[in-house]
Coordinates of C-alpha atoms and ligand atoms in Angstrom, one line a residue:
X1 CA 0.0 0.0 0.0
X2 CA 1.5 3.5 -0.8
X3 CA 0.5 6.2 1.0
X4 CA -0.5 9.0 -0.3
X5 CA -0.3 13.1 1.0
X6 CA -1.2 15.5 -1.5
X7 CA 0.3 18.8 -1.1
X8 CA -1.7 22.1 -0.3
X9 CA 0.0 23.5 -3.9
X10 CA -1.3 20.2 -5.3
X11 CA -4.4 20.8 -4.2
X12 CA -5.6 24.5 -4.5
X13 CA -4.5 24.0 -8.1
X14 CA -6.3 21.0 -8.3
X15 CA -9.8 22.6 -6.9
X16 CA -8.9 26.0 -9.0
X17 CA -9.1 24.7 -12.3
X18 CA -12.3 23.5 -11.5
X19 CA -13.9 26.6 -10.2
X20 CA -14.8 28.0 -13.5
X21 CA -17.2 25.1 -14.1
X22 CA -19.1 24.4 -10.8
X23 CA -20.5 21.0 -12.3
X24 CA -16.8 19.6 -12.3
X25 CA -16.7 19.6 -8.7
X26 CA -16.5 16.7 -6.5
X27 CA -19.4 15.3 -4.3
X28 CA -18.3 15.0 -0.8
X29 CA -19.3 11.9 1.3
X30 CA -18.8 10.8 4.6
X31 CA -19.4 8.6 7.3
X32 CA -17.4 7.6 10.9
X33 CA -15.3 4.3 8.6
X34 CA -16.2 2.3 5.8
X35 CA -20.1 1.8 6.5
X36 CA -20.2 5.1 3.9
X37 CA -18.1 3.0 1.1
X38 CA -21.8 1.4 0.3
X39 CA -23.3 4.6 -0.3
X40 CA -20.3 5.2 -2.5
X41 CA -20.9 2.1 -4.3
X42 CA -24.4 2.7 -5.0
X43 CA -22.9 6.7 -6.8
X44 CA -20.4 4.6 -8.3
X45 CA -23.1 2.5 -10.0
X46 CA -25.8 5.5 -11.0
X47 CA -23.6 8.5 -11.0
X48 CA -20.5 7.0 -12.5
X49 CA -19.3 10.7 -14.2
X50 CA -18.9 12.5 -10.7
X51 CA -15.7 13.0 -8.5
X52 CA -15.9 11.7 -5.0
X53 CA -14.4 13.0 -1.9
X54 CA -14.7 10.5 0.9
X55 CA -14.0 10.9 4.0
X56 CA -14.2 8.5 7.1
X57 CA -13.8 10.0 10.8
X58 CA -12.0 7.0 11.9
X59 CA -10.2 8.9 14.7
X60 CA -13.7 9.1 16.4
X61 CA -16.0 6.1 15.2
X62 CA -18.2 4.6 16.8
X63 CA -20.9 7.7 16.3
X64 CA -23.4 5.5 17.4
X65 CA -22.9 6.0 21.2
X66 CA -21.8 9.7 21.0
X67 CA -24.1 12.5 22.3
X68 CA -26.0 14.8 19.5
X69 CA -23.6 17.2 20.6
X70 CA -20.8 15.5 19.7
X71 CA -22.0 13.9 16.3
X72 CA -23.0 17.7 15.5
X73 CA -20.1 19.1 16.0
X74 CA -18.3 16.2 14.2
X75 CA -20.7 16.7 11.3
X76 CA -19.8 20.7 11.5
X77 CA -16.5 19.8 11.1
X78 CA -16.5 17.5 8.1
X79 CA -19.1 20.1 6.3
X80 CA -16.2 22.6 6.9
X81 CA -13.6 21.2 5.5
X82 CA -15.2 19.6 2.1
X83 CA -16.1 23.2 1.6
X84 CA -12.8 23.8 2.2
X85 CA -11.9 21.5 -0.3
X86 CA -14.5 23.2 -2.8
X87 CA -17.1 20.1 -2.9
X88 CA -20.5 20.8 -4.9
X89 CA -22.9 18.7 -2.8
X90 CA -22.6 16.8 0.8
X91 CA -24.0 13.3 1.2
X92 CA -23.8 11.8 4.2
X93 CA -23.5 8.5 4.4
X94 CA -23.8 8.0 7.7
X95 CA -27.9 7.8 9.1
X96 CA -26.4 8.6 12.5
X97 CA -25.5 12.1 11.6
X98 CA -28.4 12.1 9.3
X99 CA -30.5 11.7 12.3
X100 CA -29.0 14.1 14.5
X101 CA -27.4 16.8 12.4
X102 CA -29.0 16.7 9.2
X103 CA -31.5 19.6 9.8
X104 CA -29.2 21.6 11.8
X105 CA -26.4 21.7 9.0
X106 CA -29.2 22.0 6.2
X107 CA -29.7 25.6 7.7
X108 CA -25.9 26.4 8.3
X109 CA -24.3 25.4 4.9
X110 CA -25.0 26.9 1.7
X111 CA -24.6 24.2 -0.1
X112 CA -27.0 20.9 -0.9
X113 CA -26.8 18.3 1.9
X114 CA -28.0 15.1 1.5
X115 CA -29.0 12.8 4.0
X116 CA -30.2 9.3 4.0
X117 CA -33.2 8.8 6.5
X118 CA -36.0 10.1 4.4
X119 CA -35.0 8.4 1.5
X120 CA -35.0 5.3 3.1
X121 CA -38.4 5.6 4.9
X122 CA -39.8 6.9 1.6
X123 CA -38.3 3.6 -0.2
X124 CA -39.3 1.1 3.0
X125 CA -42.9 2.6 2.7
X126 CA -42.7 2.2 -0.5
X127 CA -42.5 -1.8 0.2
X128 CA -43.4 -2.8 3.5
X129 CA -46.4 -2.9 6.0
X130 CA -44.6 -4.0 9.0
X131 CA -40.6 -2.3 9.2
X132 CA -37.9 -3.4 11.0
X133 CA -35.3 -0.8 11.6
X134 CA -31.8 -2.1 12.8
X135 CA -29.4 0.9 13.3
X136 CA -26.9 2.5 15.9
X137 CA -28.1 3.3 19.5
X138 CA -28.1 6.8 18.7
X139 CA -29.9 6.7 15.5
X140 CA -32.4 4.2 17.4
X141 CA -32.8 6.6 20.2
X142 CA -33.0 9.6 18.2
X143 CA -36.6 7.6 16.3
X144 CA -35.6 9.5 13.1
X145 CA -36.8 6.6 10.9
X146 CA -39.9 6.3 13.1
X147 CA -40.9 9.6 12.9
X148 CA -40.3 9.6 8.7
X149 CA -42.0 6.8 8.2
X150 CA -45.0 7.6 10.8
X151 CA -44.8 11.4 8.7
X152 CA -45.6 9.5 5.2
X153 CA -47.8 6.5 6.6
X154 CA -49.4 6.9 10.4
X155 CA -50.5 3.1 10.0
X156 CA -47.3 1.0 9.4
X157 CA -45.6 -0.1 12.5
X158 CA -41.7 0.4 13.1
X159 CA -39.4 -1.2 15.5
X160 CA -36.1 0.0 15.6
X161 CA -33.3 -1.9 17.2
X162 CA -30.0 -0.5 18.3
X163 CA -27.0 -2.5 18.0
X164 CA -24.0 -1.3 19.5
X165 CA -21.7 -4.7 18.7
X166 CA -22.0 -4.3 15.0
X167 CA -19.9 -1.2 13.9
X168 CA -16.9 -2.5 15.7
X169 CA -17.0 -6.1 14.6
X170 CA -17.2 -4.3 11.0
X171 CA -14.2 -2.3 11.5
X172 CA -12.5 -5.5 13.1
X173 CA -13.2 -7.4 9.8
X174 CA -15.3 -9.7 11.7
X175 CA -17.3 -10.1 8.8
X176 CA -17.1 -14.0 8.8
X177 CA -17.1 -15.2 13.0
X178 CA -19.0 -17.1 14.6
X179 CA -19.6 -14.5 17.3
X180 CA -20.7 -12.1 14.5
X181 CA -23.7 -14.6 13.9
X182 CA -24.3 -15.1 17.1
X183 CA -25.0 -10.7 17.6
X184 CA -26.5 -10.9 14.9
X185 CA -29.4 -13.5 15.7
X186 CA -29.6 -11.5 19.3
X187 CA -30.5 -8.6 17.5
X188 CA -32.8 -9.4 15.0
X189 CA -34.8 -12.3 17.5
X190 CA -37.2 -9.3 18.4
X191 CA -37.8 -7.8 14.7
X192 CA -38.7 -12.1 13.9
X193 CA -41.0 -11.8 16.9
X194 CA -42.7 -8.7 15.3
X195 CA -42.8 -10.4 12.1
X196 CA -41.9 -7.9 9.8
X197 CA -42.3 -8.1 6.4
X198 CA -39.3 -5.1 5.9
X199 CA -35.7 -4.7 7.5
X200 CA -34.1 -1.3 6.6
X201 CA -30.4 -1.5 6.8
X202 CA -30.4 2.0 9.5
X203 CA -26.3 2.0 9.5
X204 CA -24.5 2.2 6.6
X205 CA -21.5 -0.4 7.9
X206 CA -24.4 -3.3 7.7
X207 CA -24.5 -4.1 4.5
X208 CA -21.2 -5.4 4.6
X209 CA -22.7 -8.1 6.9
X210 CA -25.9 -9.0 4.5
X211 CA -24.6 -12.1 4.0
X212 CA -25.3 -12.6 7.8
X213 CA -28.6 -11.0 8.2
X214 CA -30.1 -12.7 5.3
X215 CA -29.1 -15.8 6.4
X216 CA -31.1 -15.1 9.6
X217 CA -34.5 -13.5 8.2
X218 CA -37.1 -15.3 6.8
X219 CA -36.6 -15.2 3.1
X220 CA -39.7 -13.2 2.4
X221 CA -38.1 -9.8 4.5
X222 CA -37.1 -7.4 2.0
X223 CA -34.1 -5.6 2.4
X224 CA -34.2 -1.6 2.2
X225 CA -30.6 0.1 1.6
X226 CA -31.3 3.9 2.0
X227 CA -28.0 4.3 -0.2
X228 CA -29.8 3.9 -3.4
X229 CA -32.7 5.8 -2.6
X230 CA -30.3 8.6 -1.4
X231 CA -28.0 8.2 -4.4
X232 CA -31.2 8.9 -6.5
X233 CA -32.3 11.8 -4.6
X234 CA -28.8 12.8 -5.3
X235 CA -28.9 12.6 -9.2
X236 CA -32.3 14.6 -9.3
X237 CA -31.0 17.5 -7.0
X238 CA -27.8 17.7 -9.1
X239 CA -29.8 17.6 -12.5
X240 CA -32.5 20.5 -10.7
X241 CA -29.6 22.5 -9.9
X242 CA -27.3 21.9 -13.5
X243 CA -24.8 20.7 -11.3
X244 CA -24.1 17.2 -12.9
X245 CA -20.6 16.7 -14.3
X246 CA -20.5 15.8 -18.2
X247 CA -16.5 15.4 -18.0
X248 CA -14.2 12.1 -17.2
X249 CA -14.5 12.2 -13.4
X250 CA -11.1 12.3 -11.1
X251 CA -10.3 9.5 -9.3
X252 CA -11.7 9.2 -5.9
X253 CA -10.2 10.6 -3.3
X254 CA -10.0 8.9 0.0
X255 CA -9.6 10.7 3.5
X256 CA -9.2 9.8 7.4
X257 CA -9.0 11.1 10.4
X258 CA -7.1 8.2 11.9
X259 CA -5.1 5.4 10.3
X260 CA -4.5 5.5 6.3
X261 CA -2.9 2.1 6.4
X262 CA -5.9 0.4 8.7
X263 CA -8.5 1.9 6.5
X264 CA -7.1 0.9 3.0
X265 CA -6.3 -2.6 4.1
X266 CA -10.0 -2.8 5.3
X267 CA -11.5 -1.0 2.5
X268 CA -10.1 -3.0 -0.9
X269 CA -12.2 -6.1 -0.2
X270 CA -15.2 -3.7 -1.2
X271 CA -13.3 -1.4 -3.6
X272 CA -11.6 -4.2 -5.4
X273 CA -8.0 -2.4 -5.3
X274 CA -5.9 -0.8 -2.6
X275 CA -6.8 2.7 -2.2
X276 CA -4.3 5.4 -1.6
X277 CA -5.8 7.3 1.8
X278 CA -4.6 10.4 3.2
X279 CA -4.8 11.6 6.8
X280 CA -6.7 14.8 7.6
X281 CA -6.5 16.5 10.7
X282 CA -9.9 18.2 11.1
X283 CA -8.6 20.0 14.5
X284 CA -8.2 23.6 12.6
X285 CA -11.8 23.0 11.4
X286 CA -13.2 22.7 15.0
X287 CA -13.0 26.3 15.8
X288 CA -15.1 27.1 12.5
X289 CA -19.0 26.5 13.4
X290 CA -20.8 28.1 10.9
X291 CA -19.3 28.2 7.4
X292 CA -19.7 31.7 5.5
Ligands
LIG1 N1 -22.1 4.1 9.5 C1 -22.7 5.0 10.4 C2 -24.2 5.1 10.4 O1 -24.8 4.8 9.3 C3 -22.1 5.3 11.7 C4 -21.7 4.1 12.5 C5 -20.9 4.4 13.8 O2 -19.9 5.0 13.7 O3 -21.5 4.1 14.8 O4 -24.9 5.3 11.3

């Protein structure tokens, strides 16, 4: 694995030469680790023109027991510096701070934020009469996809079930134990009991364990990925606003907050190659709340 540190010259040329067509720009997404990598295959797959700048907060995952404070200011932070960096759109690909600092940011930022909790409900509804919801304590807690989904239809039940265990063993690469299963059954053993005929996948890091939770639901449980309902939303915002790129797209370009060698080695099972990653240290960003 090579690692790889683009220079500041590097890159205020870089995001220069693209100012004069705004369309050109890159799409920042992000999440805590690699949970937001299915999101980016999903804009891989329908959006295959557009530049991508990921980021993953790896320094700080989990999000899912963090305070709203925390995630907020997290999300702040990111939001910051992709401007910074001169990104077009924001998609988060993370439904914990979609849940708890979507709104806030929406109001902050200038530019289009995206975030994946109504896209989901809208697609779940869109399928199922009885919903499971598995997700991270906070976005549990927070009953964003309860509320969305009450919002668009008052008579479909939801039950949302945190699970704490899973965004570790993801970032472990325990994609393949035993114990995985095991959590796995633990947490889904109540959403059987409800007999749902819908589970939507409430943390982006859990489709890398599908495998797994198929295995364990009945085969007539659809599965709901908010990343493609999100990635669509997406394309129709950038098309509304003239903002979709025509050009050969730049490769993506991968940031952390913590370990570039950890995340690429974890990463290429899903991106079929090694990434190069950079590290970003968001700490001169912290003191910035409120973008101009
Ligand atoms: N993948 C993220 C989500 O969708 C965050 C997981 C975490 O860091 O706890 O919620």
């Amino acid at each position: 694995m090579t690692n790889f540190y683009f220079s500041q010259t590097k890159l205020s040329s870089l995001t220069s030469s693209f100012r004069e067509d705004p369309s050109t720009l890159s799409i920042g997404v992000f999440d805590s680790g690699v949970g937001g990598l299915t999101v980016l295959r999903e804009i891989y797959a329908k959006l295959p023109q557009e530049t991508i700048l990921y980021f993953g907060d790896t320094a700080r995952l989990p999000y899912g027991n963090r305070s709203a404070e925390e995630i907020l200011q997290f999300v702040r932070e990111i939001i910051t510096w992709m401007v910074d960096q001169g990104v077009k759109m924001v998609i988060m690909a993370c439904n914990t701070s979609s849940a708890l600092a979507l709104e806030q940011v929406q109001k902050e930022f200038k530019i289009p934020i995206l975030g994946l909790i109504l896209p989901g409900a809208r697609g779940a509804v869109q399928q199922g009469r009885r919903i499971g919801v598995i997700s991270t304590p906070a976005t549990a807690d927070s009953n964003a996809y309860g509320q969305a989904i009450q919002e668009i239809d008052p008579n479909i039940p939801v039950w949302q079930i945190g699970c704490p265990e899973f965004v570790p063993l993801i970032e472990q690469n325990r994609l393949h134990d035993v114990y995985t299963y095991e959590v796995a059954k633990k947490y889904l053993t109540p959403l059987m009991e409800a007999n749902i005929d819908t589970l939507i996948y409430g943390c982006t890091h859990y489709r890398h364990i599908s495998h797994i939770l198929r295995e364990i639901l009945p085969s007539f449980v659809k599965f709901i990925d908010p990343a493609t309902f999100v990635v669509s939303a997406a394309e129709k915002e950038l098309e509304a606003m003239g903002l979709k790129n025509t050009l050969t797209p730049l490769p993506t370009r991968f940031c952390v907050s913590g370990s570039p060698e950890q995340f690429a080695e974890l990463s290429k099972q899903w991106l079929g190659h090694t990434p190069e990653v950079e590290k970003v240290d968001l700490a001169v960003f912290s003191q910035i709340s409120v973008c101009p």
